[in-house]
JSON list of C-alpha atoms and ligand atoms in Angstrom, two decimals:
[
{"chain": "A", "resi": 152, "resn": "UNK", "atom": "CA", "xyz": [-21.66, 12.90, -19.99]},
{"chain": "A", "resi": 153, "resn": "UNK", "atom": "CA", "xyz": [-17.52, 12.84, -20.09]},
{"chain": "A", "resi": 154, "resn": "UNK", "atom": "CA", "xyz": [-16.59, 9.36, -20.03]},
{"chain": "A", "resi": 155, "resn": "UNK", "atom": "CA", "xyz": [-14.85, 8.56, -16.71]},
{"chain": "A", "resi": 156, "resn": "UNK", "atom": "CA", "xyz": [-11.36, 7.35, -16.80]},
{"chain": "A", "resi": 157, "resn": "UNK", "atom": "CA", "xyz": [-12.89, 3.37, -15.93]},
{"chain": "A", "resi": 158, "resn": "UNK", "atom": "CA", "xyz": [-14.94, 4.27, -18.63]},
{"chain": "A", "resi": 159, "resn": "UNK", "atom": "CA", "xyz": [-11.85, 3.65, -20.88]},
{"chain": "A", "resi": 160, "resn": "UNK", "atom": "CA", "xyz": [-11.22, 0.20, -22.30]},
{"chain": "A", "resi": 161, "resn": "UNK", "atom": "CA", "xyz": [-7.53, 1.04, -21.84]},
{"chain": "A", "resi": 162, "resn": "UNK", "atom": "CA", "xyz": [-6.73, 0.37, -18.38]},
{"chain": "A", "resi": 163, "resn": "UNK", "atom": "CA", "xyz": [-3.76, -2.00, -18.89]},
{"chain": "A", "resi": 164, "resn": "UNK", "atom": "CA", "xyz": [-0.90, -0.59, -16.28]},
{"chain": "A", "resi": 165, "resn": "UNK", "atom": "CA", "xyz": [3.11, -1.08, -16.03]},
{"chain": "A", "resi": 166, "resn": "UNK", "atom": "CA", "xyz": [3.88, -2.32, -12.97]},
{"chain": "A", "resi": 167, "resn": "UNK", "atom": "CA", "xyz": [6.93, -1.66, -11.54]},
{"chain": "A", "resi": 168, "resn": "UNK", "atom": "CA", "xyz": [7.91, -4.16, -8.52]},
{"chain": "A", "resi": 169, "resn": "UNK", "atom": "CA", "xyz": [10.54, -5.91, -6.57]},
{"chain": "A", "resi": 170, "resn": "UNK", "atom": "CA", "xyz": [9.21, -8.85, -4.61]},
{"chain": "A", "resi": 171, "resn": "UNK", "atom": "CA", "xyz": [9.65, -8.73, -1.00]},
{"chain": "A", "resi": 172, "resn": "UNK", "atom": "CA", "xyz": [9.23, -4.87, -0.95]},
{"chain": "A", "resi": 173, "resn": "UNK", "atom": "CA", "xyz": [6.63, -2.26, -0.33]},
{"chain": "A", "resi": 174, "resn": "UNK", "atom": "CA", "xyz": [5.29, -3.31, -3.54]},
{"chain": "A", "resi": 175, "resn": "UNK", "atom": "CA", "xyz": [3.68, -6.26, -3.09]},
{"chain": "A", "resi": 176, "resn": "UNK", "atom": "CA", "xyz": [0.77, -3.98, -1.26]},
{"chain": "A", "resi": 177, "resn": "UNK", "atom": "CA", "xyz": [0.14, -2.97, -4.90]},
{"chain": "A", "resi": 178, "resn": "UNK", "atom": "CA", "xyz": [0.77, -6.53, -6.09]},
{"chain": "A", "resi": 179, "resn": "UNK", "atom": "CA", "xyz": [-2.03, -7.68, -3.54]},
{"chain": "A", "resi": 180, "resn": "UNK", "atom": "CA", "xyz": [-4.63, -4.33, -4.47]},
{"chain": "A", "resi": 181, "resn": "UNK", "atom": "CA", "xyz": [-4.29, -5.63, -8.52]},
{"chain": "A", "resi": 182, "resn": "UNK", "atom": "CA", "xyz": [-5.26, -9.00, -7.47]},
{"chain": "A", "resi": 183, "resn": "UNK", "atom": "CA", "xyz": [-7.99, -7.96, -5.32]},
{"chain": "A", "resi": 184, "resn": "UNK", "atom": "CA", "xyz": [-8.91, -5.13, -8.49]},
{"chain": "A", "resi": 185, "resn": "UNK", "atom": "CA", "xyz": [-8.20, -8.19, -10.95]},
{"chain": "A", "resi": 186, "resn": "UNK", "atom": "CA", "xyz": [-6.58, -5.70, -12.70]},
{"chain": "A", "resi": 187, "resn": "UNK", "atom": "CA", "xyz": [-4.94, -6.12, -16.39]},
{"chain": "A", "resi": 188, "resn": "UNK", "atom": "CA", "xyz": [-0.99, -5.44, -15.95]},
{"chain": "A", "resi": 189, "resn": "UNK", "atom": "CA", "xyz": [2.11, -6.25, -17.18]},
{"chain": "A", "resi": 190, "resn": "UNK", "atom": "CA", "xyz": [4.96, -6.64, -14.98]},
{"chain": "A", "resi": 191, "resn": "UNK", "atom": "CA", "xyz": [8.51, -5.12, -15.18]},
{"chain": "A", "resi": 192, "resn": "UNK", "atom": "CA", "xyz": [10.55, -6.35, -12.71]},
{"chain": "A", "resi": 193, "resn": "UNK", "atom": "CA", "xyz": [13.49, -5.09, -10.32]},
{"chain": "A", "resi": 194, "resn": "UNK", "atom": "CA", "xyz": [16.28, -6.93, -9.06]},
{"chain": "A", "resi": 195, "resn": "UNK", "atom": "CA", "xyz": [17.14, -5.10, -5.44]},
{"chain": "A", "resi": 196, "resn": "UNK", "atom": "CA", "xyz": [20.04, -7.89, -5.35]},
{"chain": "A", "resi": 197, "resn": "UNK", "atom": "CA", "xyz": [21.98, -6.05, -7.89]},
{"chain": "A", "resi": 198, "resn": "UNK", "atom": "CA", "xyz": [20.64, -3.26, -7.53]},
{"chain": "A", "resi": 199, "resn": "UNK", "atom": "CA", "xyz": [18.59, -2.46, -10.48]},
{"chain": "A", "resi": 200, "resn": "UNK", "atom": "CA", "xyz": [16.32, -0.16, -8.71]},
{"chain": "A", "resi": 201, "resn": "UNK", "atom": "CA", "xyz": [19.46, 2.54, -8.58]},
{"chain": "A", "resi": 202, "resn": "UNK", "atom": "CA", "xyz": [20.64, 2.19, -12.17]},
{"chain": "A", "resi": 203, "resn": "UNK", "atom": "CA", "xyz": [20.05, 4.92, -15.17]},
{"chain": "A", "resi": 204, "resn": "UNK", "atom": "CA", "xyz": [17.37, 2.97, -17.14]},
{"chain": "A", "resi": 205, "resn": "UNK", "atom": "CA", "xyz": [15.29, 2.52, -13.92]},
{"chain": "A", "resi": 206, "resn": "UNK", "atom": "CA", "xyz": [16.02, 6.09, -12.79]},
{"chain": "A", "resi": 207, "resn": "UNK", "atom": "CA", "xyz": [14.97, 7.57, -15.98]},
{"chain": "A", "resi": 208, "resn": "UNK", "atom": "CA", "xyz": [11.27, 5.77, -15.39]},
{"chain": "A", "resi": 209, "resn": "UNK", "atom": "CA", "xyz": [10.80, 6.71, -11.55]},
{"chain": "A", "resi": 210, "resn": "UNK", "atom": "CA", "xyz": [14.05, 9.01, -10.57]},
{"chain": "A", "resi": 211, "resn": "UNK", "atom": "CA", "xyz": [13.52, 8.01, -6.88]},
{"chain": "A", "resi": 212, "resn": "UNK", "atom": "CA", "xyz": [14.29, 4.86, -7.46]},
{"chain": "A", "resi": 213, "resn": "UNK", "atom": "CA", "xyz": [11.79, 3.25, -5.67]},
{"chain": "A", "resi": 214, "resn": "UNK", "atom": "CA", "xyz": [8.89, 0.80, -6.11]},
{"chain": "A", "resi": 215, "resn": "UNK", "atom": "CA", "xyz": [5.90, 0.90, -6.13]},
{"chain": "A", "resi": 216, "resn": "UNK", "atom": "CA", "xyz": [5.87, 2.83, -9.51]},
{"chain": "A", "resi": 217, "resn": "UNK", "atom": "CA", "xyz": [3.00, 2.24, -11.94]},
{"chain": "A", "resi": 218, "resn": "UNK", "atom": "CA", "xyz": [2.77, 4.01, -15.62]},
{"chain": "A", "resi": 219, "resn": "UNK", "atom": "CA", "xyz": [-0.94, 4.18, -17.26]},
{"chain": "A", "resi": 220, "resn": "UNK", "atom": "CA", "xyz": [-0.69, 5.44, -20.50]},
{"chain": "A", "resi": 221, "resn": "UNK", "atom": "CA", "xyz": [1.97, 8.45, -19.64]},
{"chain": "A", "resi": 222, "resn": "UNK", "atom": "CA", "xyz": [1.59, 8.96, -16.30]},
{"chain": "A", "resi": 223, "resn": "UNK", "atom": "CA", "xyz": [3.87, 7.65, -14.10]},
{"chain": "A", "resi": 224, "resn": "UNK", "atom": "CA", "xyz": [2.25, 7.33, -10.29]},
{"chain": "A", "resi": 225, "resn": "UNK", "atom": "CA", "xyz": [4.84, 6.87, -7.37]},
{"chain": "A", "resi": 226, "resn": "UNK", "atom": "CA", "xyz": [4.22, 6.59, -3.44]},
{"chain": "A", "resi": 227, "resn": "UNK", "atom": "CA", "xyz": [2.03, 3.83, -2.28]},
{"chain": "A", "resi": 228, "resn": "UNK", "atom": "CA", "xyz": [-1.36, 5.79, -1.33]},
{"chain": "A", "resi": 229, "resn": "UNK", "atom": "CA", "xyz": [-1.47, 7.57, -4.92]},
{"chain": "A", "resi": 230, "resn": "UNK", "atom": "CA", "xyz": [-0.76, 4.13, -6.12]},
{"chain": "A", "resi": 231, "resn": "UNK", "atom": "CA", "xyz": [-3.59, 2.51, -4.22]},
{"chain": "A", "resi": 232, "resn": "UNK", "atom": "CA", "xyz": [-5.66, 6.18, -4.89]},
{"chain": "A", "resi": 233, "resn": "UNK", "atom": "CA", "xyz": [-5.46, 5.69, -8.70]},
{"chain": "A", "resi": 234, "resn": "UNK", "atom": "CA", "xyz": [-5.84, 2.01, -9.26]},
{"chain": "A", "resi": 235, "resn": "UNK", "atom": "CA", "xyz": [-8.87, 1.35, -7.08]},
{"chain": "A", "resi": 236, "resn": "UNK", "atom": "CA", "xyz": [-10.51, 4.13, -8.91]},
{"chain": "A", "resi": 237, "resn": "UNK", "atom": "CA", "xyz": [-9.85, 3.36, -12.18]},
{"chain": "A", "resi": 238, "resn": "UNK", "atom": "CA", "xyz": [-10.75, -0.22, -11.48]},
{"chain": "A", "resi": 239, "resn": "UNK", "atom": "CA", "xyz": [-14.07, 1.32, -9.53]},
{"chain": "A", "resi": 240, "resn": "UNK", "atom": "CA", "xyz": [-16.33, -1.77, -10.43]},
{"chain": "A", "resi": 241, "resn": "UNK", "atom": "CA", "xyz": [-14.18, -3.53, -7.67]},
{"chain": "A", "resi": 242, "resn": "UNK", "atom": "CA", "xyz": [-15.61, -1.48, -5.28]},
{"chain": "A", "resi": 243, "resn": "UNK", "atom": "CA", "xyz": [-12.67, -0.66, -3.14]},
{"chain": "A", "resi": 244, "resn": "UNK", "atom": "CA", "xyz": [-13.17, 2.70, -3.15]},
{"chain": "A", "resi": 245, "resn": "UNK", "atom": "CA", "xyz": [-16.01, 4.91, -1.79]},
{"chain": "A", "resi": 246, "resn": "UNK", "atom": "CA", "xyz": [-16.60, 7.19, -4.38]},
{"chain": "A", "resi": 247, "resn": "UNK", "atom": "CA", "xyz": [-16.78, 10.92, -4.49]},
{"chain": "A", "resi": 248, "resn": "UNK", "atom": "CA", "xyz": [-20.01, 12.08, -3.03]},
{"chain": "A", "resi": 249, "resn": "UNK", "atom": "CA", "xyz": [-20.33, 8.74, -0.35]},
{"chain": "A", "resi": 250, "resn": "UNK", "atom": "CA", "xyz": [-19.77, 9.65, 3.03]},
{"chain": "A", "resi": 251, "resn": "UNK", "atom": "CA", "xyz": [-16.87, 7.73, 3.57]},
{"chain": "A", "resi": 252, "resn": "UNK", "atom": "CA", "xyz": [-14.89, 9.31, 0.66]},
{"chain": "A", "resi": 253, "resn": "UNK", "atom": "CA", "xyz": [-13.35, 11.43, 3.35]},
{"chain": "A", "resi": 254, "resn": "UNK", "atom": "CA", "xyz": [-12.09, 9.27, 5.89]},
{"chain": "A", "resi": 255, "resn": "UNK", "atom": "CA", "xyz": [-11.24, 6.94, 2.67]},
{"chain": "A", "resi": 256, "resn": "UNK", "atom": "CA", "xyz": [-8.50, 9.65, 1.68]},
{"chain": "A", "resi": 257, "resn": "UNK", "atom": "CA", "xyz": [-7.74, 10.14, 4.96]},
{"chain": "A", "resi": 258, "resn": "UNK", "atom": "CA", "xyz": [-6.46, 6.94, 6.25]},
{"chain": "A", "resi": 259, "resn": "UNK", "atom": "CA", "xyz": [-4.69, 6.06, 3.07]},
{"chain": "A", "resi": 260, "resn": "UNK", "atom": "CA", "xyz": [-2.99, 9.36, 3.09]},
{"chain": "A", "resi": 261, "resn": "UNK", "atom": "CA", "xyz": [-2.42, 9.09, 7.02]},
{"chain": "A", "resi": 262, "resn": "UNK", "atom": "CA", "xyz": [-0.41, 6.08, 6.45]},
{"chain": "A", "resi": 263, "resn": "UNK", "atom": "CA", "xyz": [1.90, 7.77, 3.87]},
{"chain": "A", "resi": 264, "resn": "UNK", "atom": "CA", "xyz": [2.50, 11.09, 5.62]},
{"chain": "A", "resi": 265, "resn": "UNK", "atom": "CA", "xyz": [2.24, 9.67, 9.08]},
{"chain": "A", "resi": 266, "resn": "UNK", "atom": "CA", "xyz": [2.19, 6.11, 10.20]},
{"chain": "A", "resi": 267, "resn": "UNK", "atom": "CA", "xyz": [5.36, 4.91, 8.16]},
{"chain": "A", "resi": 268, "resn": "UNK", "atom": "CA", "xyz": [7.59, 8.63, 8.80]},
{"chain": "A", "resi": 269, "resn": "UNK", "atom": "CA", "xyz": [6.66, 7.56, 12.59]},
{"chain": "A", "resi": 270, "resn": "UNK", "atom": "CA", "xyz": [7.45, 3.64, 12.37]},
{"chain": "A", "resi": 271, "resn": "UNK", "atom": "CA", "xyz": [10.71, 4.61, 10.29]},
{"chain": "A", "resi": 272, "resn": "UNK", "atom": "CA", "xyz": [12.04, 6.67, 12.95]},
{"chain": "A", "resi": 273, "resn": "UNK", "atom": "CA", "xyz": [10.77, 4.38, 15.93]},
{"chain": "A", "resi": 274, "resn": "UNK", "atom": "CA", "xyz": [12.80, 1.30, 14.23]},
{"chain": "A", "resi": 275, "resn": "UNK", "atom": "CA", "xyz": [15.99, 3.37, 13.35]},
{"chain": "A", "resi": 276, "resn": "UNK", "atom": "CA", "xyz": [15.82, 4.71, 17.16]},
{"chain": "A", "resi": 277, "resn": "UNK", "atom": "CA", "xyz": [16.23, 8.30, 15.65]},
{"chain": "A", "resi": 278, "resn": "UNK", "atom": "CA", "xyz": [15.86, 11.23, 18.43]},
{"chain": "A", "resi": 279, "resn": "UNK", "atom": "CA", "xyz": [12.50, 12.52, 17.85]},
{"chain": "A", "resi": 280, "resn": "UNK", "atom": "CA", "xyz": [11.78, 16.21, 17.00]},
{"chain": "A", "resi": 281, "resn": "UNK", "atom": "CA", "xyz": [9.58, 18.47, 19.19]},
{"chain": "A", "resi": 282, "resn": "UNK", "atom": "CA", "xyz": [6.06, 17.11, 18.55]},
{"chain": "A", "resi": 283, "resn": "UNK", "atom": "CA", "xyz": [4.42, 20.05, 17.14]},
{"chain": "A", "resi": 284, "resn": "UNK", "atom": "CA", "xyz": [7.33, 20.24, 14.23]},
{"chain": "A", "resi": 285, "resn": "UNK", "atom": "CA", "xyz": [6.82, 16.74, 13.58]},
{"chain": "A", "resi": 286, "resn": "UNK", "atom": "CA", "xyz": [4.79, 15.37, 10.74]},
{"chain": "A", "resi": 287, "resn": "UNK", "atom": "CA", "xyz": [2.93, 13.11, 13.08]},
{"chain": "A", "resi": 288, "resn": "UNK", "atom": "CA", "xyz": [3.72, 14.47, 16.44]},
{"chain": "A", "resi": 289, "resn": "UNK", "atom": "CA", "xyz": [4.39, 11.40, 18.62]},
{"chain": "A", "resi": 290, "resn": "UNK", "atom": "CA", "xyz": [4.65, 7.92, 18.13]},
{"chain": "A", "resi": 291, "resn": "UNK", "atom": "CA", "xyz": [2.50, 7.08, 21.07]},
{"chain": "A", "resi": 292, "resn": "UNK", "atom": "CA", "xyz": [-0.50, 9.76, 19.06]},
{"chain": "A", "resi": 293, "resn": "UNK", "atom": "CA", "xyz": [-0.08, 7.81, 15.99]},
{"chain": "A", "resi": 294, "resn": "UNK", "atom": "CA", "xyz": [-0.26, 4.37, 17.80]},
{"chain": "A", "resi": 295, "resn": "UNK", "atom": "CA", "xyz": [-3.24, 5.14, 19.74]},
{"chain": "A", "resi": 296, "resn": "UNK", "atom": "CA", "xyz": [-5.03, 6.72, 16.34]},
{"chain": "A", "resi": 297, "resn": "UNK", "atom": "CA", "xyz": [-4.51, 3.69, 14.94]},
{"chain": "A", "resi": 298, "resn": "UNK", "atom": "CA", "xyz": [-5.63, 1.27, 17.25]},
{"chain": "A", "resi": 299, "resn": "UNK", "atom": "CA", "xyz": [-8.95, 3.34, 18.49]},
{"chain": "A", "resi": 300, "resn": "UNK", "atom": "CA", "xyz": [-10.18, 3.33, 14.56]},
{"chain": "A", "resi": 301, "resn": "UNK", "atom": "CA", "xyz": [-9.24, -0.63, 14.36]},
{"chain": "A", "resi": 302, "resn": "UNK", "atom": "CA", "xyz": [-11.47, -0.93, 17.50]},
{"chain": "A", "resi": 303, "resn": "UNK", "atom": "CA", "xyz": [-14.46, 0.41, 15.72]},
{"chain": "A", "resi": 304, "resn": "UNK", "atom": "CA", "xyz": [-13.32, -2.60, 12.74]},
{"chain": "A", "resi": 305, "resn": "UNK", "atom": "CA", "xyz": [-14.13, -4.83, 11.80]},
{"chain": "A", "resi": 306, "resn": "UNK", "atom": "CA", "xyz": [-11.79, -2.69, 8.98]},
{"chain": "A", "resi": 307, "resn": "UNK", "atom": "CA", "xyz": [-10.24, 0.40, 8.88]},
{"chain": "A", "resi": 308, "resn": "UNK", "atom": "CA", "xyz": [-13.63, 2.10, 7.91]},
{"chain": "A", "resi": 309, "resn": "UNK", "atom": "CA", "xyz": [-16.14, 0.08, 9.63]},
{"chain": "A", "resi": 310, "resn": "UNK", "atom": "CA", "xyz": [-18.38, -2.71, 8.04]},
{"chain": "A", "resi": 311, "resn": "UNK", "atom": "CA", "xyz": [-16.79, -2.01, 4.53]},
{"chain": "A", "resi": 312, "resn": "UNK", "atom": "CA", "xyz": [-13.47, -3.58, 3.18]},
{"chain": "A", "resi": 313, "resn": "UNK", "atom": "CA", "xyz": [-11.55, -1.05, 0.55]},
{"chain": "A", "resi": 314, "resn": "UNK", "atom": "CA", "xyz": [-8.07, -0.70, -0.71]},
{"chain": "A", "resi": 315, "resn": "UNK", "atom": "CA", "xyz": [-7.14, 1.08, 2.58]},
{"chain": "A", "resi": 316, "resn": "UNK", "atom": "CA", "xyz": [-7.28, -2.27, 4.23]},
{"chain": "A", "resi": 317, "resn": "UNK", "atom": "CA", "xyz": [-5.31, -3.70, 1.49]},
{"chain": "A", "resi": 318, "resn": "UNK", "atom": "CA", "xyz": [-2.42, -1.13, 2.07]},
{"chain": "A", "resi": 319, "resn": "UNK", "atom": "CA", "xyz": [-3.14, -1.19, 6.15]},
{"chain": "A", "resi": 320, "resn": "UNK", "atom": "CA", "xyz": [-3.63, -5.30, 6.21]},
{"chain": "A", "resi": 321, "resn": "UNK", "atom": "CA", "xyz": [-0.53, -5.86, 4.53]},
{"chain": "A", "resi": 322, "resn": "UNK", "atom": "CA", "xyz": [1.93, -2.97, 5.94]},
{"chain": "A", "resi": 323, "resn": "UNK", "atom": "CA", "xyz": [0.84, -4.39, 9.66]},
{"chain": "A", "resi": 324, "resn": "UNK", "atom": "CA", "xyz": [1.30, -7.74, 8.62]},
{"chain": "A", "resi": 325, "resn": "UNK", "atom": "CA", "xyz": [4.88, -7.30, 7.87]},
{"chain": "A", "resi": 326, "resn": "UNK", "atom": "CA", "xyz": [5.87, -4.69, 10.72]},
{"chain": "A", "resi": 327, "resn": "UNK", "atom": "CA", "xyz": [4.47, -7.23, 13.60]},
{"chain": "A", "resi": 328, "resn": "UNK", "atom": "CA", "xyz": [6.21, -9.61, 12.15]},
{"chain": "A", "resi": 329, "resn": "UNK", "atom": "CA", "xyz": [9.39, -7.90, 12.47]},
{"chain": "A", "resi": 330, "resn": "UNK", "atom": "CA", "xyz": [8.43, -6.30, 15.41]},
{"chain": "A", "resi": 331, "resn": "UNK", "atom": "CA", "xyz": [8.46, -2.84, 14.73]},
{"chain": "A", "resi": 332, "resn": "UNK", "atom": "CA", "xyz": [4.72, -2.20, 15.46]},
{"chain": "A", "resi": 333, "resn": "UNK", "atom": "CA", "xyz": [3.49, -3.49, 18.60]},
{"chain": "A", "resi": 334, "resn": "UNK", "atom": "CA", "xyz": [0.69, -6.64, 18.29]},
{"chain": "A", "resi": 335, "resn": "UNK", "atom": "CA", "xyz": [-2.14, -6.11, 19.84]},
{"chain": "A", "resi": 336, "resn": "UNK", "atom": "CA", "xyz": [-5.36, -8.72, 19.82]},
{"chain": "A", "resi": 337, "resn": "UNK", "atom": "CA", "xyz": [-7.27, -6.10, 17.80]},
{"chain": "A", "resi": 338, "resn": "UNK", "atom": "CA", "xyz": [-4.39, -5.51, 15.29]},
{"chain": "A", "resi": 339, "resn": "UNK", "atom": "CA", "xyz": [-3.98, -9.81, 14.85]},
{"chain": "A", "resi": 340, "resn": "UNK", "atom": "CA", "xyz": [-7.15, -9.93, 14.12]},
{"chain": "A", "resi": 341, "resn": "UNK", "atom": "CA", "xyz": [-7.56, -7.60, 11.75]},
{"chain": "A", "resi": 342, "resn": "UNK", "atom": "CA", "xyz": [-4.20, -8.57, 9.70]},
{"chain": "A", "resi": 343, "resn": "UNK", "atom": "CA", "xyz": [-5.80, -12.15, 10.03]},
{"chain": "A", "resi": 344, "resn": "UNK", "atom": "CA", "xyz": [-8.80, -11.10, 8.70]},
{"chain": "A", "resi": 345, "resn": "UNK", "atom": "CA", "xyz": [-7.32, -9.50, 5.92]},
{"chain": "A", "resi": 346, "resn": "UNK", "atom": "CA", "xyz": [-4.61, -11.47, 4.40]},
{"chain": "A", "resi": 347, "resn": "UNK", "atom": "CA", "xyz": [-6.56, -14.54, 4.62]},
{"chain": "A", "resi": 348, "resn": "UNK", "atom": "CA", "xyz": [-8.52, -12.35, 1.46]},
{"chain": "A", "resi": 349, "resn": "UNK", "atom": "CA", "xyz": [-8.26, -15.43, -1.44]},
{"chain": "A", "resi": 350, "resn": "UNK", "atom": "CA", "xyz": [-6.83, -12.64, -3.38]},
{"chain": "A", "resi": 351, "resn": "UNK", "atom": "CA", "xyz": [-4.14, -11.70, -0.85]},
{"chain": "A", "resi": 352, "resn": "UNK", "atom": "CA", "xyz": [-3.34, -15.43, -0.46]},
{"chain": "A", "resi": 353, "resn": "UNK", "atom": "CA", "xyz": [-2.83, -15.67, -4.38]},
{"chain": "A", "resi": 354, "resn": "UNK", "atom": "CA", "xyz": [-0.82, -12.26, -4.36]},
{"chain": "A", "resi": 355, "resn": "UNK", "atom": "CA", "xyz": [1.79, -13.60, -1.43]},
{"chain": "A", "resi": 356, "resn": "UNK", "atom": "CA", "xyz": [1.85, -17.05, -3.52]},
{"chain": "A", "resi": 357, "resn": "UNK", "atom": "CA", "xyz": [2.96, -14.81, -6.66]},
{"chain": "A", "resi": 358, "resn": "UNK", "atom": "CA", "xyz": [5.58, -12.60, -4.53]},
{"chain": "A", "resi": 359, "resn": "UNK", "atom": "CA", "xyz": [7.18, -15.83, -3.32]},
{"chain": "A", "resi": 360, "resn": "UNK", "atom": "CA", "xyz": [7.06, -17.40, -6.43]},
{"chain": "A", "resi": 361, "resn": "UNK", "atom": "CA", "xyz": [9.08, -13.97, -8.10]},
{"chain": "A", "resi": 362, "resn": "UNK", "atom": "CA", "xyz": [11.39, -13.74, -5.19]},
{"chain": "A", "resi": 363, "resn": "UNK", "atom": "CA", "xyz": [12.32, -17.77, -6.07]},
{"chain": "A", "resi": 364, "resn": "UNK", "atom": "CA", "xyz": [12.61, -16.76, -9.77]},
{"chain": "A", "resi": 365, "resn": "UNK", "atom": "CA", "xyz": [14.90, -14.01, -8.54]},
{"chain": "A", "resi": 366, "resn": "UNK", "atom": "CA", "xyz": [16.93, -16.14, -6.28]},
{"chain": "A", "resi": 367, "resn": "UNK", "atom": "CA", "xyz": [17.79, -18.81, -8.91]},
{"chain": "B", "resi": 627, "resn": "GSH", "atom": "N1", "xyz": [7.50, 6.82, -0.27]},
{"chain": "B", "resi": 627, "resn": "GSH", "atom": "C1", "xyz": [7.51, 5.60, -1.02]},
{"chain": "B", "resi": 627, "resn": "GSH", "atom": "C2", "xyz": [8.47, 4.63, -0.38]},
{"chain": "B", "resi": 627, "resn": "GSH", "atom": "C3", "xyz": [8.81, 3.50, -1.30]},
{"chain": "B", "resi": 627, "resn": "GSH", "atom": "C4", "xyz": [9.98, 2.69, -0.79]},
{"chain": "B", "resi": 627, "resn": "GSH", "atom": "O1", "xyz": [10.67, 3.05, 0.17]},
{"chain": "B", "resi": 627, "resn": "GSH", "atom": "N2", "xyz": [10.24, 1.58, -1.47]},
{"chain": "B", "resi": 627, "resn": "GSH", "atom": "C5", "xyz": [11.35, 0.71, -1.13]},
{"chain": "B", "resi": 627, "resn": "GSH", "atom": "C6", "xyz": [10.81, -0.71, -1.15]},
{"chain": "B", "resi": 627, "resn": "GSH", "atom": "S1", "xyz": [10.77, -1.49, 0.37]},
{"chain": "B", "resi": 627, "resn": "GSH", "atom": "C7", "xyz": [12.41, 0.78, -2.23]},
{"chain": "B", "resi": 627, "resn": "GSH", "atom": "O2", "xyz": [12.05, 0.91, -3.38]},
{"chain": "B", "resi": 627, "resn": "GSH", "atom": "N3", "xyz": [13.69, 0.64, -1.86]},
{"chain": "B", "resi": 627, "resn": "GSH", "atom": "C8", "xyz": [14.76, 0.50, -2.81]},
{"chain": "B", "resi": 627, "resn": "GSH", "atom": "C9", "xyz": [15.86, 1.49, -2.65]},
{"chain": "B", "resi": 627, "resn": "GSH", "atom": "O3", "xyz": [15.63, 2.56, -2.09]},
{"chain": "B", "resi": 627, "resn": "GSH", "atom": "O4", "xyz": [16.93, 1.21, -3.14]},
{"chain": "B", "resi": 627, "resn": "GSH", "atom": "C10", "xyz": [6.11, 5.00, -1.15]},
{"chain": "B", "resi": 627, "resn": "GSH", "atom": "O5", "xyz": [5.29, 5.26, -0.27]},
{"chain": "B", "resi": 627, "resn": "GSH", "atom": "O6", "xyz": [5.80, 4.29, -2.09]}
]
């Protein structure tokens, strides 16, 4: 048989992250994983994220980033796509042939190509476009999509917890928060449920802990 790539003893990642950010959903899927990494970290303060040396490792600027070896993987549900599969004995990914592989890929891609386009223009008040030109048609679809699969929970795919609840879990936690997504009994409960996680507790305790480091 080929070996698998979490067949390889060389799974140590580069992990690119600014604390406070969209990246601590990756920060909290390598704790859950108990993944090897080392950590190369971004100042947003001065703006490191927008400088040459940065921009010659991920030219969008932007974290997440991670490099394995010498790929370089960018946007949060190929992030969470490749780690929890090359860190499979975690089992936070329904592998290819289980029948929830599907909706797996879809709701981790959904929230990429969907959920935040929609809660980016609902928070910056932007006029929407047409529906049917839209990437997600309305914001009141997406809502609704959302909420109907939480009712089914208790996670995103039913009885089992994967790294789509990770990414979910954490992105709803800090949108209620600021309000820009709507808190509904079903959607506290299920950011309750999942950032309570021991390993989501230890990953917020290590994002405040680098955003002190920062601040000093
Ligand atoms: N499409 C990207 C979005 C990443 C993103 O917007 N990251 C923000 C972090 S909150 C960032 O790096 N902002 C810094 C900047 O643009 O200067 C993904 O899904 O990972």
């Amino acid at each position: 048989m080929r070996p698998t790539i979490s067949d390889c003893a060389d799974r140590k990642i580069t992990f690119f992250h600014a604390p406070r950010s969209r990246s601590g959903g990756t920060l909290s899927l390598l704790e859950e994983l108990d993944a090897d990494y080392e950590l190369h970290l971004l100042n947003f303060k001065t703006g490191e994220q927008r400088q040459s040396a940065y921009r010659a490792i991920n030219p969008m600027g932007k974290v997440p980033a991670i490099r394995h070896r010498d790929a370089l993987i960018t946007e949060q549900p190929a992030v969470f796509l490749y780690l929890a599969d090359l860190y499979a004995e975690a089992r936070l990914a329904p592998p290819m042939g289980d029948p929830l592989r599907g909706p797996y890929l879809r709701w981790l891609v959904y929230y990429g190509s969907s959920f935040e386009p929609a809660v980016v223009d609902r928070s910056s008040k932007r006029d929407a476009v047409p529906p049917s030109t839209s990437p997600y048609g309305t914001w009141d679809d997406v809502f609704n999509t959302l909420t109907a699969q939480l009712a089914q929970g208790p996670y995103m795919l039913g009885e089992r917890f994967t790294s789509v609840d990770v990414l979910w879990g954490g992105a709803l936690h800090w949108m209620t928060m600021f309000k820009i997504v709507q808190e509904t009994p079903d959607i506290r409960a299920y950011i309750d449920r999942v950032i309570t996680r021991p390993a989501m507790q230890r990953a917020a305790a290590k994002d405040a802990e680098l955003a002190a480091q920062q601040a000093a």
